Short mmCIF file of C-alpha atoms and ligand atoms in Angstrom, two decimals:
data_model
loop_
_atom_site.label_atom_id
_atom_site.label_comp_id
_atom_site.label_asym_id
_atom_site.label_seq_id
_atom_site.Cartn_x
_atom_site.Cartn_y
_atom_site.Cartn_z
CA MET A 1 16.94 -239.42 -46.61
CA PRO A 2 17.47 -237.84 -43.96
CA ASP A 3 21.20 -237.12 -44.27
CA ALA A 4 21.68 -237.80 -47.97
CA PRO A 5 22.64 -234.82 -50.13
CA PHE A 6 19.77 -233.30 -52.06
CA GLU A 7 19.50 -231.21 -55.18
CA ILE A 8 16.94 -228.74 -56.49
CA ARG A 9 15.68 -229.19 -60.04
CA PRO A 10 12.61 -228.30 -62.11
CA ALA A 11 9.78 -230.82 -61.73
CA ARG A 12 9.18 -233.31 -64.53
CA ASP A 13 6.10 -235.11 -65.72
CA GLU A 14 7.07 -238.32 -63.91
CA ASP A 15 7.15 -236.40 -60.61
CA ARG A 16 3.36 -235.93 -60.65
CA LEU A 17 2.47 -238.90 -58.45
CA PRO A 18 5.22 -238.46 -55.82
CA LEU A 19 4.38 -234.74 -55.67
CA ALA A 20 0.71 -235.53 -55.02
CA VAL A 21 1.63 -238.17 -52.41
CA LEU A 22 3.88 -235.66 -50.59
CA PHE A 23 1.16 -233.01 -50.75
CA ALA A 24 -1.37 -235.46 -49.28
CA ALA A 25 1.04 -236.42 -46.46
CA VAL A 26 1.51 -232.79 -45.45
CA ALA A 27 -2.25 -232.19 -45.69
CA GLU A 28 -2.64 -235.03 -43.13
CA GLU A 29 -0.74 -232.85 -40.63
CA ARG A 30 -3.64 -230.35 -40.74
CA ASP A 31 -1.24 -227.62 -39.72
CA GLY A 32 0.92 -225.88 -42.34
CA ILE A 33 -1.09 -225.89 -45.56
CA ALA A 34 -4.67 -224.95 -46.27
CA THR A 35 -5.69 -228.29 -47.80
CA GLU A 36 -6.91 -230.93 -45.37
CA PRO A 37 -7.64 -234.61 -46.01
CA PRO A 38 -9.02 -236.28 -47.95
CA VAL A 39 -6.78 -235.51 -50.94
CA ASP A 40 -7.63 -237.29 -54.19
CA VAL A 41 -4.02 -238.19 -55.01
CA GLU A 42 -4.69 -239.38 -58.57
CA ALA A 43 -6.64 -236.23 -59.45
CA ARG A 44 -4.06 -234.00 -57.80
CA ALA A 45 -1.27 -235.75 -59.74
CA ALA A 46 -3.13 -235.35 -63.03
CA SER A 47 -3.87 -231.64 -62.52
CA TRP A 48 -0.47 -230.63 -61.11
CA THR A 49 1.04 -227.63 -62.90
CA ILE A 50 4.51 -228.97 -63.54
CA ASP A 51 5.74 -225.71 -65.05
CA ALA A 52 7.09 -223.48 -62.34
CA THR A 53 7.38 -226.30 -59.81
CA LEU A 54 10.81 -226.90 -58.30
CA VAL A 55 11.57 -230.10 -56.43
CA ALA A 56 14.13 -231.13 -53.83
CA VAL A 57 15.33 -234.65 -54.59
CA ALA A 58 17.73 -237.17 -53.12
CA GLY A 59 18.10 -239.95 -55.65
CA ALA A 60 14.59 -240.98 -56.64
CA GLU A 61 12.96 -239.51 -53.56
CA ILE A 62 11.15 -236.15 -53.60
CA GLY A 63 11.40 -234.43 -50.23
CA GLY A 64 9.99 -231.03 -51.01
CA PHE A 65 8.55 -228.79 -53.66
CA LEU A 66 7.85 -225.16 -54.34
CA HIS A 67 5.37 -223.92 -56.90
CA VAL A 68 5.18 -220.38 -58.25
CA GLU A 69 1.76 -219.43 -59.54
CA ARG A 70 2.70 -216.76 -62.02
CA SER A 71 0.15 -213.99 -62.44
CA ARG A 72 -0.33 -211.80 -65.51
CA HIS A 73 0.51 -208.81 -63.34
CA GLY A 74 4.20 -209.35 -62.65
CA PHE A 75 4.02 -211.17 -59.33
CA GLY A 76 4.20 -214.85 -58.46
CA GLU A 77 2.38 -216.55 -55.59
CA ILE A 78 4.38 -219.23 -53.79
CA GLY A 79 3.26 -222.50 -52.25
CA MET A 80 5.78 -224.90 -50.73
CA VAL A 81 6.14 -227.98 -48.56
CA VAL A 82 9.00 -230.05 -47.22
CA ALA A 83 8.36 -233.64 -46.06
CA ARG A 84 8.34 -233.86 -42.28
CA GLU A 85 11.46 -236.04 -42.10
CA TRP A 86 13.36 -233.66 -44.42
CA ARG A 87 12.72 -230.49 -42.39
CA GLY A 88 15.32 -228.42 -40.59
CA ARG A 89 18.13 -229.29 -43.01
CA GLY A 90 18.02 -226.34 -45.36
CA VAL A 91 15.69 -227.87 -47.98
CA GLY A 92 13.13 -225.06 -47.65
CA SER A 93 15.90 -222.47 -47.91
CA ALA A 94 17.35 -224.14 -51.02
CA LEU A 95 13.92 -224.25 -52.68
CA LEU A 96 13.32 -220.58 -51.90
CA THR A 97 16.77 -219.56 -53.18
CA ALA A 98 16.06 -221.36 -56.45
CA ALA A 99 12.58 -219.85 -56.71
CA ILE A 100 13.88 -216.31 -56.28
CA GLU A 101 16.44 -216.93 -59.03
CA TRP A 102 13.72 -218.50 -61.22
CA ALA A 103 11.47 -215.47 -60.69
CA ARG A 104 14.21 -212.94 -61.38
CA GLU A 105 15.15 -214.71 -64.60
CA ARG A 106 11.54 -214.31 -65.72
CA SER A 107 11.44 -210.64 -64.74
CA LEU A 108 8.80 -211.05 -62.05
CA HIS A 109 8.93 -208.00 -59.81
CA LYS A 110 7.56 -209.67 -56.68
CA LEU A 111 6.91 -212.95 -54.88
CA SER A 112 4.03 -213.22 -52.45
CA LEU A 113 2.40 -215.84 -50.25
CA GLY A 114 -0.09 -216.48 -47.49
CA VAL A 115 0.92 -218.33 -44.34
CA PHE A 116 -1.07 -219.36 -41.26
CA ALA A 117 -0.32 -216.97 -38.40
CA HIS A 118 0.80 -219.84 -36.11
CA ASN A 119 3.30 -221.25 -38.65
CA ALA A 120 6.47 -220.00 -36.94
CA ALA A 121 8.86 -222.15 -39.00
CA ALA A 122 7.52 -220.92 -42.32
CA ILE A 123 7.32 -217.28 -41.22
CA ALA A 124 10.94 -217.44 -39.97
CA LEU A 125 12.02 -218.96 -43.29
CA TYR A 126 10.31 -216.24 -45.32
CA ARG A 127 11.64 -213.44 -43.11
CA LYS A 128 15.15 -214.86 -43.51
CA PHE A 129 14.80 -214.26 -47.26
CA GLY A 130 13.53 -210.71 -46.80
CA PHE A 131 9.78 -211.27 -47.13
CA VAL A 132 7.85 -208.68 -45.15
CA GLU A 133 4.40 -208.92 -43.63
CA GLU A 134 1.86 -206.97 -45.65
CA GLY A 135 -1.35 -207.78 -43.88
CA ARG A 136 -3.40 -210.22 -41.91
CA ARG A 137 -6.55 -211.99 -43.03
CA VAL A 138 -8.51 -212.48 -39.83
CA LYS A 139 -10.42 -215.76 -39.27
CA HIS A 140 -9.99 -216.36 -42.99
CA TYR A 141 -9.70 -220.16 -43.22
CA ARG A 142 -12.42 -222.41 -41.79
CA ARG A 143 -10.81 -225.69 -40.83
CA ALA A 144 -12.49 -229.10 -40.75
CA SER A 145 -12.41 -228.77 -36.94
CA GLY A 146 -14.55 -225.65 -37.22
CA GLU A 147 -11.71 -223.38 -36.09
CA LEU A 148 -11.16 -220.14 -37.99
CA TRP A 149 -7.50 -219.43 -38.68
CA ASP A 150 -5.76 -216.14 -39.46
CA ALA A 151 -3.36 -215.90 -42.39
CA ILE A 152 -0.48 -213.48 -42.86
CA GLU A 153 0.20 -212.10 -46.32
CA MET A 154 3.91 -211.69 -47.07
CA GLY A 155 5.79 -210.26 -50.02
CA LEU A 156 9.29 -209.91 -51.40
CA LEU A 157 10.14 -207.25 -53.97
CA LEU A 158 12.75 -208.67 -56.36
C1 COA B 1 8.06 -224.27 -43.54
C2 COA B 1 8.95 -225.35 -44.16
C3 COA B 1 8.77 -225.29 -45.68
C4 COA B 1 10.42 -225.08 -43.81
O1 COA B 1 11.22 -226.01 -44.51
P1 COA B 1 12.63 -226.50 -43.92
O2 COA B 1 13.29 -227.34 -44.96
O3 COA B 1 12.44 -227.12 -42.59
O4 COA B 1 13.40 -225.11 -43.77
P2 COA B 1 14.96 -224.88 -43.54
O5 COA B 1 15.59 -226.08 -42.92
O6 COA B 1 15.54 -224.38 -44.80
O7 COA B 1 14.92 -223.72 -42.46
C5 COA B 1 14.86 -222.41 -42.90
C6 COA B 1 14.60 -221.45 -41.77
O8 COA B 1 13.30 -221.67 -41.27
C7 COA B 1 13.29 -221.40 -39.89
N1 COA B 1 12.83 -222.59 -39.23
C8 COA B 1 12.84 -223.86 -39.69
N2 COA B 1 12.25 -224.69 -38.81
C9 COA B 1 11.87 -223.91 -37.78
C10 COA B 1 11.17 -224.16 -36.59
N3 COA B 1 10.74 -225.40 -36.27
N4 COA B 1 10.90 -223.11 -35.76
C11 COA B 1 11.29 -221.87 -36.08
N5 COA B 1 11.96 -221.57 -37.22
C12 COA B 1 12.24 -222.58 -38.05
C13 COA B 1 14.67 -220.97 -39.50
O9 COA B 1 14.71 -219.57 -39.59
C14 COA B 1 15.51 -221.58 -40.58
O10 COA B 1 16.64 -220.82 -40.84
P3 COA B 1 18.09 -221.29 -40.27
O11 COA B 1 18.31 -222.68 -40.78
O12 COA B 1 19.00 -220.29 -40.85
O13 COA B 1 17.95 -221.23 -38.79
C15 COA B 1 8.57 -226.76 -43.62
O14 COA B 1 8.58 -226.71 -42.21
C16 COA B 1 7.23 -227.29 -44.07
O15 COA B 1 7.10 -227.78 -45.20
N6 COA B 1 6.20 -227.24 -43.21
C17 COA B 1 4.88 -227.81 -43.52
C18 COA B 1 4.20 -227.16 -44.71
C19 COA B 1 4.21 -225.67 -44.60
O16 COA B 1 4.00 -225.11 -43.53
N7 COA B 1 4.43 -225.01 -45.75
C20 COA B 1 4.46 -223.56 -45.81
C21 COA B 1 3.08 -223.07 -46.01
S1 COA B 1 3.03 -221.29 -46.08
#
């Protein structure tokens, strides 16, 4: 990347390893996602739920993904990351646009997610798409540092 055009497509089986490598790299930041190092990349690649994962790609490179964990109750729970060097270029927005379309096509009535309270970039992205704050889980996540972090629950009715 960083200026190459990207496209959003459904993940494929051969994406497993690059997806796990990207996930591990963002976990190393110890900031945006709940998982912290060490990440067992091989195990994560093997167990990845490819269905309902969308990827942002430029050529052979995967720069972001979004997964929708579809519940039996009509809602889907989102998890997403964009590689650090791909951020701020609309990749997150493109993934979210595609996910909303994906969810509507499958008649989900709602998308939801949890986000750390300090994650201003992610919260701004979700608000931009109409997600609203539904609650706060106080001191919910214990980090490796021992800190206890709040999470905001957000939802979008489709
Ligand atoms: C959150 C994240 C997915 C955003 O992806 P991105 O590709 O940078 O997002 P976009 O470029 O599409 O930006 C979308 C919106 O987010 C907001 N935004 C992005 N970066 C921001 C920043 N640093 N500060 C404040 N708002 C920001 C803006 O509202 C922006 O809208 P605009 O372009 O109309 O101004 C990305 O920063 C990321 O992967 N972070 C690490 C992992 C993570 O936090 N995942 C989410 C867990 S809940």
